[in-house]
Amino acid sequence: MSFSLWITLLAACFVISFTPGAGAINTMGNSLSHGFRRSIWGILGQQAALVVHIAIVALGVGVLVASSPVAFDVIRYAGAAYLVYLGVRQLLRRPVAVEPAERAAASEAADAPEASESSEASGSSGPSGTSRASEGSEAFATVEVAPDAAAVRPPAESRWSMFRRGLWVNLLNPKAIVFFLAFLPQFIRPSLPLLPQYVVVAATVVVVDVIVMWGFFALAAHGMRRFTRSARGQRIVDVVFGLLFIAVGVLLVFLH
């Protein structure tokens, strides 16, 4: 692949990644609920799905999916159902009350979000003598709180669960396969070895998407994390993102 062609690919990838969709919603929701650093696990799951989509197109399977109404509809309805499921689950989610020891630690860590987002800290006891989560636990050690509201945090979620959710959010989107079918041939030269070209394309797509998802969507959502410090704020966030997931799922049903 020539340098000029790669620059064109790079620019196109940035435009595509900045286009809002289920992946952006998932990333922002993870950053709000679980913190900026932990949101990377959902992003990595989304990138794994993109690699699968590119492999499907490269192997010629994408043509079969795009040309088969049955296969396309199966993936489309499965993806829509999964997004609606995520939305309903978010709507029904209830925040977890933060213990006084956690609240004190959260206040001290308010200016250090990285510390509040780490779930791998070793166990220690708070002023009340209550033991913290053991080493390796996926529970959150600290959560930012508001001084005038009851302190809460979202239910804990493992890194693997976030990765798996990100994977399915992107994987069950037949529109992505159709898009790559139209997009990739512009940057692939049949007269040259195909594997190196697809590797370059996949690496560019993934790196750009990670930069945009983590450096823009996750970071932007993290700046609004103060709204999740109270039960009311967390509830508003859950309702907004739950409805967004459902809306994207409904739109996917009417995709043709």
XYZ file of C-alpha atoms in Angstrom:
256
model
C 0.000 0.000 0.000
C 1.403 3.379 -1.000
C 1.822 6.115 1.590
C -0.687 8.413 -0.127
C -3.291 5.644 -0.193
C -2.653 4.904 3.482
C -3.133 8.587 4.375
C -6.500 8.463 2.614
C -7.381 5.327 4.579
C -6.288 7.009 7.810
C -8.481 10.045 7.191
C -11.459 7.862 6.268
C -11.025 5.801 9.448
C -11.141 8.917 11.627
C -14.339 10.114 9.941
C -15.930 6.688 10.381
C -14.886 6.335 14.031
C -16.277 9.756 14.938
C -19.683 8.746 13.548
C -21.896 8.014 16.595
C -23.252 4.497 16.916
C -23.731 1.606 19.311
C -19.974 1.370 19.918
C -19.754 5.012 20.980
C -22.784 4.606 23.257
C -21.274 1.501 24.821
C -17.934 3.255 25.357
C -19.463 6.335 26.964
C -21.680 4.207 29.185
C -18.681 2.190 30.360
C -16.673 5.324 31.087
C -19.512 6.867 33.078
C -20.290 3.718 35.038
C -16.888 2.102 35.474
C -14.349 4.835 34.840
C -12.102 5.992 32.023
C -9.369 3.383 32.496
C -11.710 0.393 32.757
C -13.657 1.472 29.671
C -10.735 0.219 27.562
C -11.951 -3.370 28.034
C -15.204 -2.669 26.222
C -13.282 -0.846 23.497
C -10.963 -3.832 23.022
C -14.015 -6.063 22.613
C -15.332 -3.736 19.924
C -11.986 -3.878 18.113
C -12.023 -7.669 18.185
C -15.381 -7.519 16.395
C -13.980 -5.150 13.771
C -11.121 -7.567 13.092
C -13.671 -10.374 12.662
C -15.674 -8.228 10.221
C -12.568 -7.478 8.156
C -11.616 -11.170 8.153
C -15.138 -12.092 7.007
C -14.873 -9.680 4.095
C -11.321 -10.771 3.233
C -12.349 -14.436 3.137
C -15.306 -13.706 0.883
C -17.913 -14.633 3.488
C -19.116 -11.046 3.607
C -20.428 -11.325 0.061
C -22.549 -14.306 1.081
C -23.955 -12.448 4.091
C -24.730 -9.310 2.093
C -26.327 -11.261 -0.766
C -28.378 -13.562 1.463
C -31.502 -11.878 2.868
C -31.922 -14.688 5.402
C -28.368 -14.458 6.762
C -28.506 -10.667 6.822
C -31.843 -10.644 8.657
C -30.701 -13.235 11.211
C -27.692 -11.109 12.146
C -29.736 -7.913 12.018
C -32.501 -9.153 14.319
C -30.013 -10.791 16.677
C -28.086 -7.524 16.901
C -31.243 -5.497 17.443
C -32.456 -7.886 20.146
C -29.096 -7.707 21.921
C -29.064 -3.897 21.902
C -32.629 -3.771 23.221
C -31.638 -6.280 25.909
C -28.710 -4.063 26.935
C -31.022 -1.060 27.040
C -33.637 -2.785 29.188
C -30.924 -4.117 31.501
C -29.555 -0.594 31.904
C -33.032 0.772 32.627
C -33.593 -1.857 35.318
C -30.155 -1.467 36.883
C -30.012 -0.163 40.426
C -26.973 1.568 41.945
C -25.165 0.083 44.939
C -24.811 2.114 48.127
C -21.252 3.076 49.015
C -20.001 2.215 52.490
C -18.727 5.102 54.671
C -15.148 3.849 54.350
C -15.476 3.824 50.566
C -17.022 7.286 50.663
C -14.096 8.732 52.617
C -11.574 7.142 50.295
C -13.534 8.373 47.279
C -13.426 11.938 48.551
C -9.651 11.729 48.961
C -9.328 10.310 45.434
C -11.642 12.821 43.770
C -8.726 14.554 42.087
C -7.145 11.265 40.968
C -9.645 9.405 38.736
C -7.121 6.727 37.921
C -7.014 5.695 41.550
C -10.780 5.627 41.822
C -11.120 3.473 38.717
C -8.659 0.773 39.701
C -10.326 -2.450 40.805
C -7.158 -4.360 41.496
C -5.983 -2.596 44.636
C -5.003 -4.845 47.533
C -7.430 -5.134 50.447
C -7.328 -2.720 53.387
C -9.706 -1.672 56.184
C -11.524 1.652 56.407
C -12.203 3.707 59.561
C -15.167 1.509 60.405
C -13.009 -1.603 60.275
C -14.874 -2.962 57.285
C -12.551 -4.963 55.041
C -12.112 -3.904 51.446
C -12.485 -6.135 48.418
C -9.806 -8.789 48.130
C -7.010 -8.631 45.578
C -8.212 -9.492 42.062
C -11.840 -8.636 42.840
C -13.730 -6.840 40.107
C -15.565 -4.625 42.594
C -14.718 -0.941 42.518
C -12.587 0.253 45.410
C -13.608 3.919 45.290
C -16.350 5.990 43.732
C -16.651 9.745 43.432
C -19.459 11.094 45.577
C -21.320 14.322 46.104
C -21.248 15.770 49.627
C -24.950 16.624 49.567
C -26.281 13.322 48.222
C -26.395 9.669 49.127
C -23.246 8.038 47.782
C -23.798 5.278 45.244
C -21.900 3.406 42.573
C -23.006 1.241 39.643
C -22.986 -2.539 40.124
C -19.513 -3.997 39.589
C -18.725 -5.580 36.224
C -15.714 -7.702 35.325
C -13.281 -6.786 32.589
C -14.224 -9.924 30.661
C -17.914 -8.992 30.840
C -17.146 -5.533 29.438
C -14.974 -7.061 26.690
C -17.675 -9.579 25.779
C -20.372 -6.905 25.663
C -18.239 -4.703 23.405
C -17.582 -7.686 21.138
C -21.265 -8.509 20.671
C -22.315 -4.866 20.265
C -20.140 -4.542 17.155
C -20.207 -8.133 15.942
C -24.006 -8.356 15.630
C -24.163 -5.453 13.218
C -24.599 -6.597 9.602
C -24.347 -2.983 8.476
C -20.652 -3.118 9.369
C -20.103 -6.112 7.074
C -21.891 -4.381 4.195
C -19.919 -1.224 4.870
C -16.568 -3.026 4.829
C -17.597 -4.768 1.601
C -17.919 -1.355 -0.040
C -15.086 0.311 1.868
C -12.174 -2.132 1.775
C -11.857 -2.709 -2.011
C -10.897 0.943 -2.436
C -7.701 0.289 -0.481
C -6.853 -3.224 -1.677
C -4.852 -3.830 -4.833
C -5.528 -7.353 -6.231
C -2.215 -7.314 -8.102
C -0.292 -7.164 -4.805
C -0.122 -9.744 -1.973
C -3.469 -9.515 -0.185
C -2.550 -10.553 3.367
C -0.134 -7.656 4.072
C -2.692 -5.202 2.709
C -5.488 -6.527 4.914
C -3.158 -6.487 7.928
C -2.341 -2.819 7.297
C -6.019 -1.968 6.844
C -7.083 -3.864 9.981
C -4.296 -2.338 12.081
C -5.176 1.164 10.889
C -8.895 0.698 11.525
C -8.301 -0.700 15.025
C -5.700 1.853 16.143
C -7.772 4.800 14.918
C -10.941 3.453 16.526
C -9.179 2.927 19.867
C -7.825 6.484 19.741
C -11.253 7.949 18.978
C -13.240 5.737 21.355
C -10.878 6.091 24.311
C -9.428 9.522 23.608
C -12.698 11.211 22.690
C -15.902 9.370 23.634
C -14.637 7.777 26.869
C -12.803 10.940 27.904
C -15.809 13.138 27.165
C -18.073 10.865 29.198
C -15.588 10.808 32.069
C -15.934 14.566 32.311
C -19.647 14.062 33.040
C -19.055 11.410 35.680
C -20.001 13.829 38.440
C -23.634 13.150 37.512
C -23.250 9.549 38.715
C -22.259 10.479 42.270
C -25.828 10.396 43.562
C -28.657 7.897 43.189
C -30.673 10.408 41.153
C -27.757 11.200 38.858
C -26.934 7.534 38.323
C -30.584 6.839 37.552
C -30.679 9.592 34.922
C -27.540 8.201 33.271
C -29.001 4.678 33.228
C -32.256 5.891 31.676
C -30.517 7.986 29.007
C -28.106 5.260 27.915
C -30.738 2.547 28.228
C -33.028 4.449 25.865
C -30.122 5.094 23.478
C -29.368 1.367 23.261
C -33.040 0.612 22.625
C -33.277 3.349 19.980
C -30.241 2.010 18.093
C -31.686 -1.506 18.315
C -35.010 -0.351 16.872
C -33.222 1.495 14.058
C -31.290 -1.671 13.255
C -34.583 -3.545 12.776
C -35.611 -1.096 10.064
C -32.217 -1.211 8.354
C -32.404 -2.380 4.730
